């Protein structure tokens, strides 16, 4: 079994651990969090043998082969550097870093060190997203004219919703676009095989001041029980709309929001091609809509027997046994650990899992989006 350590045990760390356990290839032997006490309590809760209060201690754990970085954004670059310097394979949460410069540096470090490097863009791992990408690849969609969609959530709707992501020093200078818009861009670039080359963005902050509960809060905890609040100035966007130009000349657009009441985690996309359209909604993940002009439209379901052979193994159960977000996470870990087992990154273009290259690419797009909003003009993505 491959020996793994996980740094950061808030919302997403335990999701990694659950997915890792479902691969059957991996043993999570150690956790790391802000103190020995916190790490050991979480390790006991999740039945993991060791808990460490510092990254250095975790990296010194005997026999450790792979480390997952599940910490808040501002720590990603430094911890990713440490993991690579220790010669361990690295699987990082997004964003890869806080700035495009750091992203470039991390890609170089990962490539030079020869470690396997993965980035947690999970939405490309859904069976029906893989099917959409396969249909584009095999020509079923024809020439792509247009791509549109969005990613809407409501967990930042209220003035009293607050999280470290709001603070630019901890989350980065972009919030909604970096946090969830990056997922949308990665998914659409994966499905279409096209690169976003120019962007025109209009972003907004709907709560210029938010009320943070004294004592802080974890991600997606919902509701507010705290009695005392402090005012926090907000510079990071709650929503945004972006026009896109792709490298094949096709166009697109998407909307991102963390303040859309009733929308929980609704990543949607539609691809319009000369032969058909494809549409997908993450909240109904087992269905792919295929739109036609001259015959009735279709809903394809995630039955492995109905999927294209090159992606059928991404659905693990018979059709109708609905697979969703945790299953996409499992797919992502299976792809990554196959590469760890062979010691080789997948060939470029195969895109079995997102790498540091893809993580850096999303950073460059989000950076261009912020520049576009600030300068109120089209900006070329600097890669
Ligand atoms: N891929 C996805 O779909 C997805 C979904 C959610 C979150 N994320 C990403 O995961 C990351 C973490 O988000 P979250 O929602 O789990 O945050 P969170 O605040 O719930 O958890 C962060 C954890 O990191 C720990 N931590 C903080 N500083 C640390 C340090 N110096 N050393 C070790 N541990 C430390 C915290 O104590 C906490 O346990 C973010 O970068 C976010 O963008 C990705």
Coordinates of N, CA and C in Angstrom, one line a residue, residues 32-161:
X32 N -1.7 16.1 9.5 CA -1.1 17.3 10.1 C -2.1 18.4 10.2
X33 N -2.1 19.1 11.3 CA -2.9 20.3 11.4 C -2.2 21.3 12.3
X34 N -2.9 22.4 12.8 CA -2.1 23.5 13.4 C -1.4 23.2 14.7
X35 N -1.8 22.1 15.4 CA -1.2 21.8 16.7 C -1.2 20.3 16.8
X36 N -0.3 19.7 17.6 CA -0.3 18.3 17.9 C -1.7 17.8 18.4
X37 N -2.2 18.7 19.3 CA -3.5 18.3 19.9 C -4.6 18.2 18.8
X38 N -4.7 19.2 18.0 CA -5.7 19.2 16.9 C -5.5 18.0 16.0
X39 N -4.3 17.8 15.6 CA -4.0 16.8 14.6 C -4.3 15.4 15.2
X40 N -3.9 15.2 16.5 CA -4.1 13.9 17.1 C -5.6 13.6 17.4
X41 N -6.3 14.7 17.7 CA -7.8 14.5 17.9 C -8.4 14.1 16.6
X42 N -8.1 14.7 15.5 CA -8.6 14.4 14.2 C -8.2 13.0 13.8
X43 N -6.9 12.7 14.0 CA -6.4 11.4 13.7 C -7.2 10.3 14.4
X44 N -7.5 10.5 15.7 CA -8.2 9.5 16.5 C -9.6 9.4 15.9
X45 N -10.3 10.5 15.6 CA -11.6 10.5 15.0 C -11.7 9.7 13.7
X46 N -10.7 9.9 12.9 CA -10.7 9.3 11.5 C -9.9 8.0 11.5
X47 N -9.5 7.5 12.7 CA -8.8 6.2 12.7 C -7.5 6.2 11.9
X48 N -6.7 7.2 12.1 CA -5.4 7.3 11.4 C -4.3 7.3 12.5
X49 N -3.2 6.5 12.2 CA -2.3 6.2 13.3 C -1.6 7.4 13.9
X50 N -1.2 8.4 13.1 CA -0.3 9.5 13.6 C -0.9 10.9 13.3
X51 N -0.8 11.8 14.2 CA -1.2 13.2 14.0 C 0.0 14.1 14.4
X52 N 0.3 15.1 13.5 CA 1.5 15.9 13.8 C 1.0 17.4 13.8
X53 N 1.7 18.2 14.6 CA 1.4 19.6 14.7 C 2.2 20.5 13.7
X54 N 3.1 19.9 12.9 CA 3.8 20.8 12.0 C 4.1 20.0 10.7
X55 N 4.3 20.7 9.6 CA 4.5 20.1 8.3 C 5.9 19.4 8.4
X56 N 6.9 20.0 9.0 CA 8.2 19.3 9.1 C 8.1 17.9 9.8
X57 N 7.3 17.9 10.8 CA 7.2 16.6 11.5 C 6.5 15.6 10.6
X58 N 5.5 16.0 9.9 CA 4.8 15.1 9.0 C 5.7 14.6 8.0
X59 N 6.5 15.5 7.3 CA 7.4 15.1 6.2 C 8.5 14.1 6.7
X60 N 8.8 14.2 8.0 CA 9.8 13.3 8.6 C 9.2 11.9 8.9
X61 N 7.9 11.7 8.7 CA 7.3 10.4 9.1 C 8.0 9.3 8.2
X62 N 8.5 8.2 8.8 CA 9.2 7.2 8.1 C 8.3 6.6 7.0
X63 N 8.8 6.4 5.8 CA 8.1 5.7 4.7 C 7.1 6.5 4.0
X64 N 6.9 7.7 4.3 CA 5.8 8.5 3.7 C 6.2 8.7 2.2
X65 N 5.2 8.5 1.3 CA 5.5 8.6 -0.2 C 4.8 9.8 -0.8
X66 N 3.6 10.1 -0.3 CA 2.8 11.1 -1.0 C 2.2 12.0 0.1
X67 N 2.1 13.3 -0.2 CA 1.5 14.2 0.7 C 0.4 15.0 0.0
X68 N -0.8 15.1 0.7 CA -1.9 16.0 0.2 C -1.9 17.3 1.0
X69 N -2.0 18.4 0.2 CA -2.0 19.7 0.8 C -3.4 20.2 0.8
X70 N -4.1 20.2 2.0 CA -5.5 20.6 2.1 C -5.7 21.8 3.0
X71 N -4.7 22.7 3.0 CA -4.7 23.8 3.9 C -5.3 25.0 3.2
X72 N -5.6 26.1 3.9 CA -6.1 27.4 3.2 C -5.1 27.9 2.2
X73 N -5.7 28.7 1.2 CA -5.0 29.1 0.0 C -3.6 29.7 0.3
X74 N -3.5 30.6 1.3 CA -2.2 31.3 1.4 C -1.0 30.4 1.8
X75 N -1.3 29.2 2.2 CA -0.3 28.3 2.6 C 0.1 27.3 1.5
X76 N -0.6 27.3 0.4 CA -0.4 26.3 -0.6 C 1.0 26.3 -1.2
X77 N 1.5 27.5 -1.6 CA 2.8 27.5 -2.3 C 3.9 27.1 -1.4
X78 N 3.9 27.6 -0.2 CA 5.0 27.3 0.7 C 5.0 25.8 1.1
X79 N 3.8 25.2 1.4 CA 3.8 23.8 1.7 C 4.1 22.9 0.5
X80 N 3.6 23.3 -0.6 CA 3.9 22.5 -1.9 C 5.4 22.5 -2.1
X81 N 6.0 23.6 -1.9 CA 7.5 23.7 -2.1 C 8.2 22.7 -1.1
X82 N 7.7 22.7 0.2 CA 8.3 21.9 1.2 C 8.1 20.4 0.8
X83 N 6.9 20.0 0.3 CA 6.7 18.6 0.0 C 7.6 18.2 -1.1
X84 N 7.7 19.1 -2.1 CA 8.6 18.7 -3.3 C 10.0 18.6 -2.8
X85 N 10.5 19.6 -2.0 CA 11.8 19.5 -1.5 C 12.1 18.3 -0.7
X86 N 11.1 17.7 -0.1 CA 11.3 16.5 0.7 C 11.3 15.3 -0.2
X87 N 11.1 15.5 -1.5 CA 11.1 14.3 -2.5 C 9.8 13.5 -2.5
X88 N 8.7 14.1 -1.9 CA 7.5 13.3 -1.9 C 6.6 13.7 -3.1
X89 N 5.8 12.8 -3.6 CA 4.7 13.1 -4.5 C 3.7 14.0 -3.9
X90 N 3.2 14.9 -4.7 CA 2.3 16.0 -4.0 C 1.0 16.1 -4.7
X91 N -0.1 16.1 -3.9 CA -1.4 16.4 -4.4 C -1.9 17.6 -3.7
X92 N -2.1 18.7 -4.4 CA -2.5 20.0 -3.8 C -3.9 20.4 -4.1
X93 N -4.5 21.0 -3.0 CA -5.8 21.6 -3.3 C -5.5 22.9 -4.1
X94 N -6.6 23.3 -4.8 CA -6.6 24.5 -5.5 C -6.8 25.7 -4.6
X95 N -6.4 26.9 -4.9 CA -5.5 27.2 -6.0 C -4.1 26.7 -5.8
X96 N -3.3 26.5 -6.8 CA -1.9 26.0 -6.7 C -1.1 27.0 -5.8
X97 N -1.4 28.3 -5.8 CA -0.6 29.3 -5.1 C -1.4 30.6 -5.0
X98 N -0.8 31.6 -4.6 CA -1.6 32.9 -4.5 C -1.3 33.8 -5.7
X99 N -0.2 33.6 -6.4 CA 0.2 34.4 -7.6 C 0.6 33.6 -8.7
X100 N 0.5 34.1 -10.0 CA 0.9 33.4 -11.2 C 2.4 33.1 -11.1
X101 N 3.2 34.0 -10.5 CA 4.7 33.8 -10.5 C 5.0 32.6 -9.6
X102 N 4.3 32.5 -8.5 CA 4.5 31.3 -7.6 C 4.1 30.0 -8.4
X103 N 3.0 30.1 -9.2 CA 2.5 29.0 -9.9 C 3.6 28.5 -10.9
X104 N 4.2 29.4 -11.6 CA 5.2 29.1 -12.6 C 6.4 28.4 -11.9
X105 N 6.8 29.0 -10.7 CA 7.9 28.4 -10.0 C 7.5 26.9 -9.5
X106 N 6.3 26.7 -9.1 CA 6.0 25.4 -8.6 C 5.9 24.4 -9.7
X107 N 5.5 24.8 -10.9 CA 5.5 23.9 -12.0 C 6.9 23.4 -12.3
X108 N 7.8 24.4 -12.3 CA 9.2 24.1 -12.6 C 9.8 23.2 -11.5
X109 N 9.5 23.5 -10.3 CA 10.1 22.7 -9.2 C 9.6 21.2 -9.3
X110 N 8.3 21.1 -9.6 CA 7.7 19.8 -9.6 C 8.3 19.0 -10.8
X111 N 8.4 19.7 -11.9 CA 9.0 19.0 -13.1 C 10.4 18.6 -12.9
X112 N 11.2 19.5 -12.3 CA 12.6 19.2 -12.1 C 12.8 18.1 -11.1
X113 N 12.0 18.0 -10.1 CA 12.2 17.0 -9.0 C 11.7 15.6 -9.5
X114 N 10.9 15.6 -10.5 CA 10.4 14.3 -11.0 C 9.3 13.6 -10.2
X115 N 8.7 14.4 -9.2 CA 7.6 13.8 -8.4 C 6.3 13.8 -9.2
X116 N 5.4 13.0 -8.8 CA 4.1 13.1 -9.5 C 3.3 14.2 -8.8
X117 N 2.7 15.1 -9.6 CA 2.0 16.3 -9.1 C 0.6 16.3 -9.6
X118 N -0.3 16.5 -8.6 CA -1.7 16.5 -8.9 C -2.4 17.7 -8.3
X119 N -3.5 18.2 -8.9 CA -4.2 19.4 -8.5 C -5.7 19.0 -8.4
X120 N -6.4 19.5 -7.4 CA -7.7 18.9 -7.1 C -8.8 19.6 -7.9
X121 N -8.7 19.5 -9.2 CA -9.8 19.9 -10.1 C -10.7 18.7 -10.3
X122 N -11.8 18.6 -9.5 CA -12.5 17.3 -9.4 C -13.6 17.2 -10.4
X123 N -14.1 18.3 -11.0 CA -15.3 18.2 -11.8 C -15.1 17.5 -13.1
X124 N -13.8 17.5 -13.6 CA -13.5 16.8 -14.8 C -13.6 15.3 -14.6
X125 N -13.7 14.9 -13.4 CA -13.7 13.4 -13.0 C -15.0 12.8 -13.0
X126 N -16.1 13.6 -13.1 CA -17.5 13.0 -13.2 C -17.6 12.2 -14.4
X127 N -18.3 11.0 -14.3 CA -18.4 10.1 -15.5 C -19.0 10.9 -16.7
X128 N -20.0 11.7 -16.4 CA -20.7 12.4 -17.6 C -19.9 13.5 -18.1
X129 N -19.0 14.1 -17.4 CA -18.1 15.1 -17.9 C -17.1 14.4 -18.7
X130 N -16.6 13.3 -18.3 CA -15.7 12.5 -19.1 C -16.3 12.1 -20.4
X131 N -17.6 11.7 -20.4 CA -18.3 11.3 -21.6 C -18.4 12.5 -22.5
X132 N -18.7 13.7 -22.0 CA -18.8 14.9 -22.8 C -17.5 15.2 -23.5
X133 N -16.4 15.0 -22.7 CA -15.1 15.3 -23.3 C -14.8 14.2 -24.4
X134 N -15.2 13.0 -24.2 CA -15.0 11.9 -25.1 C -15.7 12.2 -26.4
X135 N -17.0 12.7 -26.3 CA -17.8 13.0 -27.5 C -17.2 14.2 -28.3
X136 N -16.6 15.1 -27.6 CA -16.0 16.2 -28.3 C -14.7 15.7 -29.0
X137 N -14.0 14.8 -28.3 CA -12.7 14.3 -28.9 C -13.0 13.4 -30.2
X138 N -14.1 12.6 -30.1 CA -14.4 11.7 -31.2 C -15.2 12.4 -32.3
X139 N -15.4 13.7 -32.2 CA -16.1 14.4 -33.3 C -17.6 14.4 -33.3
X140 N -18.2 13.8 -32.3 CA -19.7 13.7 -32.2 C -20.4 15.1 -32.2
X141 N -19.6 16.1 -31.6 CA -20.2 17.4 -31.4 C -20.0 18.3 -32.6
X142 N -19.1 18.0 -33.5 CA -18.7 18.8 -34.6 C -17.9 20.0 -34.3
X143 N -18.0 21.0 -35.1 CA -17.2 22.2 -34.8 C -17.8 23.0 -33.6
X144 N -17.1 23.3 -32.6 CA -17.6 24.0 -31.5 C -17.8 25.5 -31.8
X145 N -19.0 26.0 -31.6 CA -19.3 27.4 -31.8 C -19.2 28.2 -30.5
X146 N -19.7 27.6 -29.5 CA -20.0 28.4 -28.3 C -20.0 27.5 -27.0
X147 N -19.6 28.1 -25.9 CA -19.6 27.4 -24.6 C -20.1 28.3 -23.5
X148 N -21.1 27.9 -22.8 CA -21.5 28.8 -21.7 C -22.0 28.0 -20.5
X149 N -22.2 28.8 -19.4 CA -22.6 28.1 -18.1 C -22.3 29.0 -16.9
X150 N -22.2 28.3 -15.8 CA -21.9 29.1 -14.6 C -21.6 28.2 -13.4
X151 N -21.3 28.8 -12.3 CA -21.1 28.1 -11.1 C -21.7 29.0 -10.0
X152 N -22.8 28.5 -9.4 CA -23.6 29.3 -8.5 C -23.7 28.6 -7.1
X153 N -23.4 29.4 -6.1 CA -23.6 28.9 -4.7 C -24.3 30.0 -3.9
X154 N -24.7 29.6 -2.7 CA -25.4 30.6 -1.8 C -24.8 30.8 -0.4
X155 N -23.7 30.1 -0.2 CA -23.2 30.1 1.2 C -22.6 31.4 1.7
X156 N -22.4 32.4 0.8 CA -22.0 33.7 1.2 C -23.1 34.8 1.0
X157 N -24.3 34.3 1.0 CA -25.4 35.2 0.7 C -25.6 36.3 1.8
X158 N -25.5 35.9 3.1 CA -25.9 36.8 4.2 C -24.7 37.7 4.6
X159 N -25.0 38.8 5.1 CA -24.0 39.8 5.5 C -23.1 39.1 6.6
X160 N -23.7 38.2 7.4 CA -23.0 37.5 8.5 C -22.3 36.3 8.0
X161 N -22.3 36.0 6.7 CA -21.5 34.8 6.3 C -20.0 35.3 6.1

